[in-house]
PDB file of C-alpha atoms in Angstrom:
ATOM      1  CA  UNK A   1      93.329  77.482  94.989  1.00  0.00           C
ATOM      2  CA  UNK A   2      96.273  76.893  97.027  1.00  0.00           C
ATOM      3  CA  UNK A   3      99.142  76.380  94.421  1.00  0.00           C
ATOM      4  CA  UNK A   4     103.011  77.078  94.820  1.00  0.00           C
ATOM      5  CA  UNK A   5     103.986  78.346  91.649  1.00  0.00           C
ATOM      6  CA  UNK A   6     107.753  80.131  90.886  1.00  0.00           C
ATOM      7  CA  UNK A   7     107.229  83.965  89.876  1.00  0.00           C
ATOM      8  CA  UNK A   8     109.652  85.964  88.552  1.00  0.00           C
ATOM      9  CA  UNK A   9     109.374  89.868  88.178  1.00  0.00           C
ATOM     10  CA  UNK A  10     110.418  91.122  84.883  1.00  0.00           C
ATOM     11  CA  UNK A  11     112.937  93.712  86.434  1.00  0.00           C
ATOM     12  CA  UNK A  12     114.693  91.253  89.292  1.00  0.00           C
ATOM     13  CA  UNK A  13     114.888  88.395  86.453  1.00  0.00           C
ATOM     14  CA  UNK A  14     117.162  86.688  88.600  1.00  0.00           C
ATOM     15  CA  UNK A  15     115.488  86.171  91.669  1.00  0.00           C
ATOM     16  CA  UNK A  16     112.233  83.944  92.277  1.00  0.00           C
ATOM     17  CA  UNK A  17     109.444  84.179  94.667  1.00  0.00           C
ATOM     18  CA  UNK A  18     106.634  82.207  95.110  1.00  0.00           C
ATOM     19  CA  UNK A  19     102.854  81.568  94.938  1.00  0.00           C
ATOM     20  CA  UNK A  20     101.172  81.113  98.655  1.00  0.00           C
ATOM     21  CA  UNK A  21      97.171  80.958  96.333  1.00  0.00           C
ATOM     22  CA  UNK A  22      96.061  81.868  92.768  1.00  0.00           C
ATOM     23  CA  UNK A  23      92.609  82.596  91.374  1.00  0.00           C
ATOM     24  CA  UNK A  24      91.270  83.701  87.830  1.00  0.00           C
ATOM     25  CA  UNK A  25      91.003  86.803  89.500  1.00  0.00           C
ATOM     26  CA  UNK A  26      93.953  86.944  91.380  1.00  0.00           C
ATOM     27  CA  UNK A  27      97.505  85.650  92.871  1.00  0.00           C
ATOM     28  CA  UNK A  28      98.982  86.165  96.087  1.00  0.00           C
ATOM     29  CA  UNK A  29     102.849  86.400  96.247  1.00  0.00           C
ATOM     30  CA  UNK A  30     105.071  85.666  99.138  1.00  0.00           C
ATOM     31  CA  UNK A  31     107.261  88.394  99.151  1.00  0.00           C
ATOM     32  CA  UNK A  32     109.822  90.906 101.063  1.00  0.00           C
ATOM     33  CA  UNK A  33     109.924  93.441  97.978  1.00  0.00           C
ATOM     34  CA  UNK A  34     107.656  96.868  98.683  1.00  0.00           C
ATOM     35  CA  UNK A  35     105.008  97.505  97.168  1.00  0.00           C
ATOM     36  CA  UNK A  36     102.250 100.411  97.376  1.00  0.00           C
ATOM     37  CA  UNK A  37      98.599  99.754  96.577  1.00  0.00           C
ATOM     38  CA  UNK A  38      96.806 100.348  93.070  1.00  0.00           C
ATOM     39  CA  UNK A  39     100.863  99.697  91.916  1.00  0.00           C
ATOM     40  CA  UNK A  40     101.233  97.903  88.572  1.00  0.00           C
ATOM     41  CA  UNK A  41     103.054  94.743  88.554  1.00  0.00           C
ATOM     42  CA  UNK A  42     104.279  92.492  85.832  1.00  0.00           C
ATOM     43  CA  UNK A  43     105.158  88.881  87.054  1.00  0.00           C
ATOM     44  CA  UNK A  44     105.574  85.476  85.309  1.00  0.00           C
ATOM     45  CA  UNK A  45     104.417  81.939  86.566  1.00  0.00           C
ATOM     46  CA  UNK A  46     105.947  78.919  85.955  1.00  0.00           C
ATOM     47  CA  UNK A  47     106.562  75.699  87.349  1.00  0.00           C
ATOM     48  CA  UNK A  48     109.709  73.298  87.176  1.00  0.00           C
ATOM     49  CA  UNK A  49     108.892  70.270  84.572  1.00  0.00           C
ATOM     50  CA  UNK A  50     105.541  70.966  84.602  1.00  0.00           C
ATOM     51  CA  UNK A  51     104.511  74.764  83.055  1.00  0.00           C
ATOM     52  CA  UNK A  52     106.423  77.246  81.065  1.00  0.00           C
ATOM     53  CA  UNK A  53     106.650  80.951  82.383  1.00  0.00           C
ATOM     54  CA  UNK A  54     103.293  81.929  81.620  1.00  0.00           C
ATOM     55  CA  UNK A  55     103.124  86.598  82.030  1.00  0.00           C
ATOM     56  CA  UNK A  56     100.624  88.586  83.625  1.00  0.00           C
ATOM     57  CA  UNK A  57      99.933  91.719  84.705  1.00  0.00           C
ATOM     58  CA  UNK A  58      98.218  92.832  87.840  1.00  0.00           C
ATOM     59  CA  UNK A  59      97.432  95.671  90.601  1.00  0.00           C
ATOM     60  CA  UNK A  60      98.680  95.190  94.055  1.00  0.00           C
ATOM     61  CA  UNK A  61      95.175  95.239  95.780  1.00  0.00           C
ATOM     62  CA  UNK A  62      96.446  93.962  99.451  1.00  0.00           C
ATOM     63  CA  UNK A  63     100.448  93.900 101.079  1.00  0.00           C
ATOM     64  CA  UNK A  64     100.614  91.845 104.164  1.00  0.00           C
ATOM     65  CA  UNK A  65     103.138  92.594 106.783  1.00  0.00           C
ATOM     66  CA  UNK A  66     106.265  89.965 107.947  1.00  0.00           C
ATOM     67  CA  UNK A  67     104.818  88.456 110.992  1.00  0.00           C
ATOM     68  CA  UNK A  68     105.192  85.079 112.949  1.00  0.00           C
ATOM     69  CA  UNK A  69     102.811  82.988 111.460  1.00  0.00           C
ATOM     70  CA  UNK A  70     103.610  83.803 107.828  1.00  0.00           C
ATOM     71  CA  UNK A  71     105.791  85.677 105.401  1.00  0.00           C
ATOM     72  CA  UNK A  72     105.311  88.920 103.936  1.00  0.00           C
ATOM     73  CA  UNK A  73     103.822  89.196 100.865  1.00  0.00           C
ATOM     74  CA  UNK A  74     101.351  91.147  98.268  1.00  0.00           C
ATOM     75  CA  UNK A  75      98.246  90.582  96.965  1.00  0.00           C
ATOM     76  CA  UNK A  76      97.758  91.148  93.248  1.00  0.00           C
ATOM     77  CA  UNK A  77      94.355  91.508  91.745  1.00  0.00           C
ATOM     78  CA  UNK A  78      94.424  90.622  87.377  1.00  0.00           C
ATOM     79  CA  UNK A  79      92.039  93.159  85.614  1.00  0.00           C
ATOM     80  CA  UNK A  80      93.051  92.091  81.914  1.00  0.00           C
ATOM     81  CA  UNK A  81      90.344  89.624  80.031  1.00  0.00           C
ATOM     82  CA  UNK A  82      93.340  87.945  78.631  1.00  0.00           C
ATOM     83  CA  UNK A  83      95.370  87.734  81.922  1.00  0.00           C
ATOM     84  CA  UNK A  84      92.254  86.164  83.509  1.00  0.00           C
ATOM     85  CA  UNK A  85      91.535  83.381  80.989  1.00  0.00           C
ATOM     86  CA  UNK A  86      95.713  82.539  81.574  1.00  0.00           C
ATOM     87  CA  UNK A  87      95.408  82.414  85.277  1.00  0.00           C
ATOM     88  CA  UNK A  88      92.003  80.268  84.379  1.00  0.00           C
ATOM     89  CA  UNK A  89      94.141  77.863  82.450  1.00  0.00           C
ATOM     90  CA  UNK A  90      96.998  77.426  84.928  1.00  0.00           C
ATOM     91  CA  UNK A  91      93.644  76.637  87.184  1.00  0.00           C
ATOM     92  CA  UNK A  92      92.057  73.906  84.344  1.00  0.00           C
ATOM     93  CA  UNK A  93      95.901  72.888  83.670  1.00  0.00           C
ATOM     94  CA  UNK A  94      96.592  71.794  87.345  1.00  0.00           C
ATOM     95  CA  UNK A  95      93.079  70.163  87.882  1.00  0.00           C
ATOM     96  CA  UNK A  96      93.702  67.929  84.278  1.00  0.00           C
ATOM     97  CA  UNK A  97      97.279  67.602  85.142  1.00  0.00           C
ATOM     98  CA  UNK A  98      96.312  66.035  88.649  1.00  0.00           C
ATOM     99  CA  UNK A  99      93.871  63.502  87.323  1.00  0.00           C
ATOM    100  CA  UNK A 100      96.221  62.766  84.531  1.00  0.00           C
ATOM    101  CA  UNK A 101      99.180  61.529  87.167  1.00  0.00           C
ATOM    102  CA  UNK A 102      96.679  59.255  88.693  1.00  0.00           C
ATOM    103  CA  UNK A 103      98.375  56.102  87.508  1.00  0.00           C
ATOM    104  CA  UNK A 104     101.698  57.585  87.389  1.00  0.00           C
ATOM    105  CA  UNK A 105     102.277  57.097  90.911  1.00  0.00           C
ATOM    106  CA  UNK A 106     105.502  54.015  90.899  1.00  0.00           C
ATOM    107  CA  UNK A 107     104.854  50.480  91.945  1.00  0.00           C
ATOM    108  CA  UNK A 108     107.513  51.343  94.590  1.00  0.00           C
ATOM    109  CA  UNK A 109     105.889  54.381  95.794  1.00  0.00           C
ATOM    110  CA  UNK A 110     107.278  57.223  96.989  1.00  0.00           C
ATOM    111  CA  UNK A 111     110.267  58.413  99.260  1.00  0.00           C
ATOM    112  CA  UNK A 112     111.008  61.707 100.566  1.00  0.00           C
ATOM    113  CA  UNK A 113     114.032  62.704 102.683  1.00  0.00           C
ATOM    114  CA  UNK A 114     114.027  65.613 104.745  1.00  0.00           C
ATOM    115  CA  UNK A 115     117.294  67.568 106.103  1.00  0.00           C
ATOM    116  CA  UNK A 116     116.533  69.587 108.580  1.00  0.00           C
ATOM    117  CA  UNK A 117     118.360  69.370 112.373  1.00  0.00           C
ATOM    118  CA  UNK A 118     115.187  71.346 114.428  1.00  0.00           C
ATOM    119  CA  UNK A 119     113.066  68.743 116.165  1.00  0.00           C
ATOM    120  CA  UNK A 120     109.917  71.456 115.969  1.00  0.00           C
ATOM    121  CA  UNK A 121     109.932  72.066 112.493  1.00  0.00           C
ATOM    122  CA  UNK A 122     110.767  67.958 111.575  1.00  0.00           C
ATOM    123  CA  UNK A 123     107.526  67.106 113.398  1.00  0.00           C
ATOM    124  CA  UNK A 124     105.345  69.558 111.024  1.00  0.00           C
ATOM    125  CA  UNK A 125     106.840  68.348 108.003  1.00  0.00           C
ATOM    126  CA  UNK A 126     106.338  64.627 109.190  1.00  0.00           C
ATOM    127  CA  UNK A 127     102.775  65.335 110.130  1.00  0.00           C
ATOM    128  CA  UNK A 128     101.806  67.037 106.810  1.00  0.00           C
ATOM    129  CA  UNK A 129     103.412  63.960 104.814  1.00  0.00           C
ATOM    130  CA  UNK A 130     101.991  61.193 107.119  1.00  0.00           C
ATOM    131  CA  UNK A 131      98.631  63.041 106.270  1.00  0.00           C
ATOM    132  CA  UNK A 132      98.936  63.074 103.205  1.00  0.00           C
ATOM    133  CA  UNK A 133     100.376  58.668 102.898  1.00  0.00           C
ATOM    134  CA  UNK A 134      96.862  58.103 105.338  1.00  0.00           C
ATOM    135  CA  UNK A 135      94.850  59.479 102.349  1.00  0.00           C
ATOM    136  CA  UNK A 136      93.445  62.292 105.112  1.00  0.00           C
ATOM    137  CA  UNK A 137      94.271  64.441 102.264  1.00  0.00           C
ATOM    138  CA  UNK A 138      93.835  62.949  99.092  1.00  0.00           C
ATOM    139  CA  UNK A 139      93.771  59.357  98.074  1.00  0.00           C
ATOM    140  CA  UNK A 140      95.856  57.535 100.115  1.00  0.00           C
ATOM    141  CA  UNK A 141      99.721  57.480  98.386  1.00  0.00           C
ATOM    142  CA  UNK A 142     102.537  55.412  98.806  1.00  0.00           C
ATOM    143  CA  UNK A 143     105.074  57.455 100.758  1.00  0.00           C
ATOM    144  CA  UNK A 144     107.618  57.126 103.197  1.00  0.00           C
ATOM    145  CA  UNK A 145     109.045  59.782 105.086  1.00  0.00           C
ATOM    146  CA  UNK A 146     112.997  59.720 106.343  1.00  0.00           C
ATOM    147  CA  UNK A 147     115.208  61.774 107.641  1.00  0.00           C
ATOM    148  CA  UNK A 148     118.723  63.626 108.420  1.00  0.00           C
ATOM    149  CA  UNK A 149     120.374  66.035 110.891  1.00  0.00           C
ATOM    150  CA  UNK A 150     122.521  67.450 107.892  1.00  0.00           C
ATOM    151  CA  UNK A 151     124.183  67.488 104.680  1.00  0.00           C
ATOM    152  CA  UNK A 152     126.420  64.919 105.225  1.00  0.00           C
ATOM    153  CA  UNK A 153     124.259  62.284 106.711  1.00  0.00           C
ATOM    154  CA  UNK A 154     121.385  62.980 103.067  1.00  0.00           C
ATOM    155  CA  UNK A 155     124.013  62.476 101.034  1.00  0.00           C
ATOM    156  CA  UNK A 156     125.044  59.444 102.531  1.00  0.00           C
ATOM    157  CA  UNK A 157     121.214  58.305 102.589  1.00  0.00           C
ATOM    158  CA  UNK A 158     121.061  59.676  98.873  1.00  0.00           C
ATOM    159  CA  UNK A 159     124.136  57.798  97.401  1.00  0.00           C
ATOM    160  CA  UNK A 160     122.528  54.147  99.359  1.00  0.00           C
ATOM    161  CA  UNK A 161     118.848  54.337  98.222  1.00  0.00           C
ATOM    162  CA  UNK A 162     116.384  56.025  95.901  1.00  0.00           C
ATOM    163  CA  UNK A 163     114.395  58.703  97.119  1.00  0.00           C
ATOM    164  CA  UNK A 164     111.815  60.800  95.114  1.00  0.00           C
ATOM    165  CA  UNK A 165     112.169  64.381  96.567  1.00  0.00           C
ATOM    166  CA  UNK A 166     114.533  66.196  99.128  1.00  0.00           C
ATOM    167  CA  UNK A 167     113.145  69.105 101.498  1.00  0.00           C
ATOM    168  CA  UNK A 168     116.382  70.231 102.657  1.00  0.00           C
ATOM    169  CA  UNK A 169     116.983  73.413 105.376  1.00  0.00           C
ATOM    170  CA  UNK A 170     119.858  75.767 104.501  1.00  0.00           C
ATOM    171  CA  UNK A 171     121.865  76.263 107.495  1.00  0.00           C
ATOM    172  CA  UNK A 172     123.101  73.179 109.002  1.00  0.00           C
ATOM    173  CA  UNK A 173     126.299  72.322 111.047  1.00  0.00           C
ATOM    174  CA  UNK A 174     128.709  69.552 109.170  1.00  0.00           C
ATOM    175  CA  UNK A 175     127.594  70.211 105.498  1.00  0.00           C
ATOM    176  CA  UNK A 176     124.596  72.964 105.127  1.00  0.00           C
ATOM    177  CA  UNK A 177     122.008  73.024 102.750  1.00  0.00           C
ATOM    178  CA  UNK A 178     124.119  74.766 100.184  1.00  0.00           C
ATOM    179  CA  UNK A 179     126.744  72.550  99.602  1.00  0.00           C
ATOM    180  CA  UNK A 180     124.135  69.317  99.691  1.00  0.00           C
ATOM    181  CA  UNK A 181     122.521  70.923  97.245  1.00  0.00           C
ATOM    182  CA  UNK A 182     125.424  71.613  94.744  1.00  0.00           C
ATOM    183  CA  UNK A 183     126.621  68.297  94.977  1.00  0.00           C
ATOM    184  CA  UNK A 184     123.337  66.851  94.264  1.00  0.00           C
ATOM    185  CA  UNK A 185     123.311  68.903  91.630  1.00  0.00           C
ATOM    186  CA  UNK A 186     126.588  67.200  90.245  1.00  0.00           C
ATOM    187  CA  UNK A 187     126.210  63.672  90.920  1.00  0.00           C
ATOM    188  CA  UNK A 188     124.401  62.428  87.686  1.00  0.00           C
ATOM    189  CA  UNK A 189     122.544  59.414  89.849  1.00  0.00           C
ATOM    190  CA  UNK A 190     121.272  62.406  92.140  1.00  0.00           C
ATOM    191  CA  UNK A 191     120.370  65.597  89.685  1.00  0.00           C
ATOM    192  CA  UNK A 192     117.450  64.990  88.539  1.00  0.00           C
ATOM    193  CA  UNK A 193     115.837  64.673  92.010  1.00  0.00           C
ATOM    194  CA  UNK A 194     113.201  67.242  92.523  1.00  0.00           C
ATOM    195  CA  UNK A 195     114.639  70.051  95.511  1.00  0.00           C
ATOM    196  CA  UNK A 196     112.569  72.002  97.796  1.00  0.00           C
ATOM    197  CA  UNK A 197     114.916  74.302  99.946  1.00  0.00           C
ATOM    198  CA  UNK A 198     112.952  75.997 103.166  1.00  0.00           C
ATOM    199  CA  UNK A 199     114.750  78.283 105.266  1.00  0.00           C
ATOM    200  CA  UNK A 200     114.552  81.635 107.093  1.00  0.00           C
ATOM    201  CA  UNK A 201     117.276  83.274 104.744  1.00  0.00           C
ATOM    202  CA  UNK A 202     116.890  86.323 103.530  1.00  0.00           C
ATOM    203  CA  UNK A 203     116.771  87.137  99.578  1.00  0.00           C
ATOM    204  CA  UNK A 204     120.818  86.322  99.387  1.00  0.00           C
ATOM    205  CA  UNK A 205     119.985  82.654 100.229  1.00  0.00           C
ATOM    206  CA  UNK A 206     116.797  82.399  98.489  1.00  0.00           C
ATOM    207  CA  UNK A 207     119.246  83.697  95.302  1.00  0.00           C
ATOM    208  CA  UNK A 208     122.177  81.533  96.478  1.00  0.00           C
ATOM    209  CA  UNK A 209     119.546  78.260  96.600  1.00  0.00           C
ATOM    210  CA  UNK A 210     118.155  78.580  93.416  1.00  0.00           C
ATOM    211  CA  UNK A 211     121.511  79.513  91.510  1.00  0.00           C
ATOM    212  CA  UNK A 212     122.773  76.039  92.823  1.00  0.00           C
ATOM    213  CA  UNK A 213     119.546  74.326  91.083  1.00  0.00           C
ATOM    214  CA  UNK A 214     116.809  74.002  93.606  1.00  0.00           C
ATOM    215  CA  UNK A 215     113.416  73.611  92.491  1.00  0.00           C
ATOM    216  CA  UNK A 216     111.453  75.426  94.816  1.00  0.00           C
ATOM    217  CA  UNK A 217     112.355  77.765  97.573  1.00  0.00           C
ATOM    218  CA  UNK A 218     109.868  78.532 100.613  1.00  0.00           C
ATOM    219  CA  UNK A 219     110.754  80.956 103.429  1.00  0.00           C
ATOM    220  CA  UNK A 220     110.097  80.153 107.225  1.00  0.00           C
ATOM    221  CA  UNK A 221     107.622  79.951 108.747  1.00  0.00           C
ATOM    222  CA  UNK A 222     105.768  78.264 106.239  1.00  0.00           C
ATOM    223  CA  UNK A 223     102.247  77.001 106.001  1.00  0.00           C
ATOM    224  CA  UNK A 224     100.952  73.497 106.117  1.00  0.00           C
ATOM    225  CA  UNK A 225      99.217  74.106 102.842  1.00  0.00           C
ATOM    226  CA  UNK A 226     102.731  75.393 101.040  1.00  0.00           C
ATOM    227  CA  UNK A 227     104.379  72.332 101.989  1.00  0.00           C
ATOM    228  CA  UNK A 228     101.506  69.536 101.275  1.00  0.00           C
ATOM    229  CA  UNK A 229     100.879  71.606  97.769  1.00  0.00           C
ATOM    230  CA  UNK A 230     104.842  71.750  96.874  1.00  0.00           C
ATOM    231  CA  UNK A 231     105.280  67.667  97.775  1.00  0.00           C
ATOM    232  CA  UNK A 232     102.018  67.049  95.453  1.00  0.00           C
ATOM    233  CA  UNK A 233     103.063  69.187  92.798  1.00  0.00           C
ATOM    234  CA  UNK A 234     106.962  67.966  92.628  1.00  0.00           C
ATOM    235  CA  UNK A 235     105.680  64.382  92.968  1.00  0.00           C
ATOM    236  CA  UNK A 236     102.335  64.737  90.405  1.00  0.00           C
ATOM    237  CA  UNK A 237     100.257  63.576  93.080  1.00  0.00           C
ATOM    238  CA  UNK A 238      96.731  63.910  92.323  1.00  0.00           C
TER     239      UNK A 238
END
């Protein structure tokens, strides 16, 4: 199943990666960390507001390659009974947790700003989220799309009207994506909105971003799939 999780490896505590797909027998990890196959991993799952760190242990079974379509990363095959039936309830957990949210979606329906200040990369983001309002996706949802060249001009938009989730890009002229996000972060009217940072930075940003409080981090170039299953998760859209 397609499903962005937050994974954490027991001896880089610190820093977070991410799920690209996850199976009872298996997960798939967006990565830049080396690995060597039939290598023994340890890694924990978890998902802001919506899962505790759940641990399992694995054998690296495939390791893709950076390239320009998609990230590097390592395939990781679960052996264990007991890992199996967890990654089988993060499965049933998601599916339950989905049809659960059903009516949860506000009267008002929802609003997500994006920062970014590349026309290219705007116009994917827009498409997936139009697809997904049109109910091309899913059942059609309530959701409008805006957006902002930078820092400066979100927070204005932030501070004027309520918005459900912020995909923000990191480096930005005026006020990057660092500093938007700490002050979000600080405003109590703006902290408890959800944060999805994607940018081409390296681990130091990916650190950086989630120090300052973002939710989820994605690296460039991401998939259409990581960004529809991030917005649905963040929002608990079914």
């Amino acid at each position: 199943m397609p499903l962005v999780l937050r994974v954490r490896f027991p001896d880089q505590s610190r820093l977070a990666e991410v799920t690209e797909n996850l199976s009872r027998g298996g997960i798939f990890v967006q990565t830049d960390r080396s690995f060597t196959l039939g290598q023994q991993v340890g890694l924990a799952l978890s998902f802001p507001g919506l899962m505790d760190p759940v641990e399992v242990v694995g054998t690296v079974a495939w390791v893709r390659p950076v390239a320009p379509e998609a990230p590097a990363g390592v395939g990781i095959r679960v052996v264990r009974e007991q890992d199996r039936q967890r990654l089988g309830d993060i499965l049933s957990a998601s599916g339950q947790t989905r049809a659960s949210d059903r009516t949860a979606i506000p009267a008002e329906g929802y609003r997500v700003l994006i920062v970014e200040d590349n026309p290219h990369i705007i116009e994917m983001y827009s498409y997936v989220l139009k697809k997904l309002a049109s109910g091309e996706l899913a059942g059609q949802v309530p959701l409008e799309v805006h957006f902002s060249p930078d820092g400066h001009h979100a927070l204005q938009a932030l501070r004027s009207s309520r918005f459900s989730l912020v995909m923000t890009d990191l480096y930005m002229p005026v006020m990057d994506g660092f500093a938007l996000i700490e002050r979000i972060r600080a405003e109590e009217a703006l902290k408890s909105i959800p944060v999805v940072a994607i940018s081409a930075g390296g681990p130091e940003a990916r650190e950086r971003a989630m120090q300052l409080g973002v939710d989820i981090y994605l690296r460039k170039p991401v998939r259409f799939q990581e960004v529809l299953e991030t917005v649905k998760q963040l929002l608990h859209i079914p």
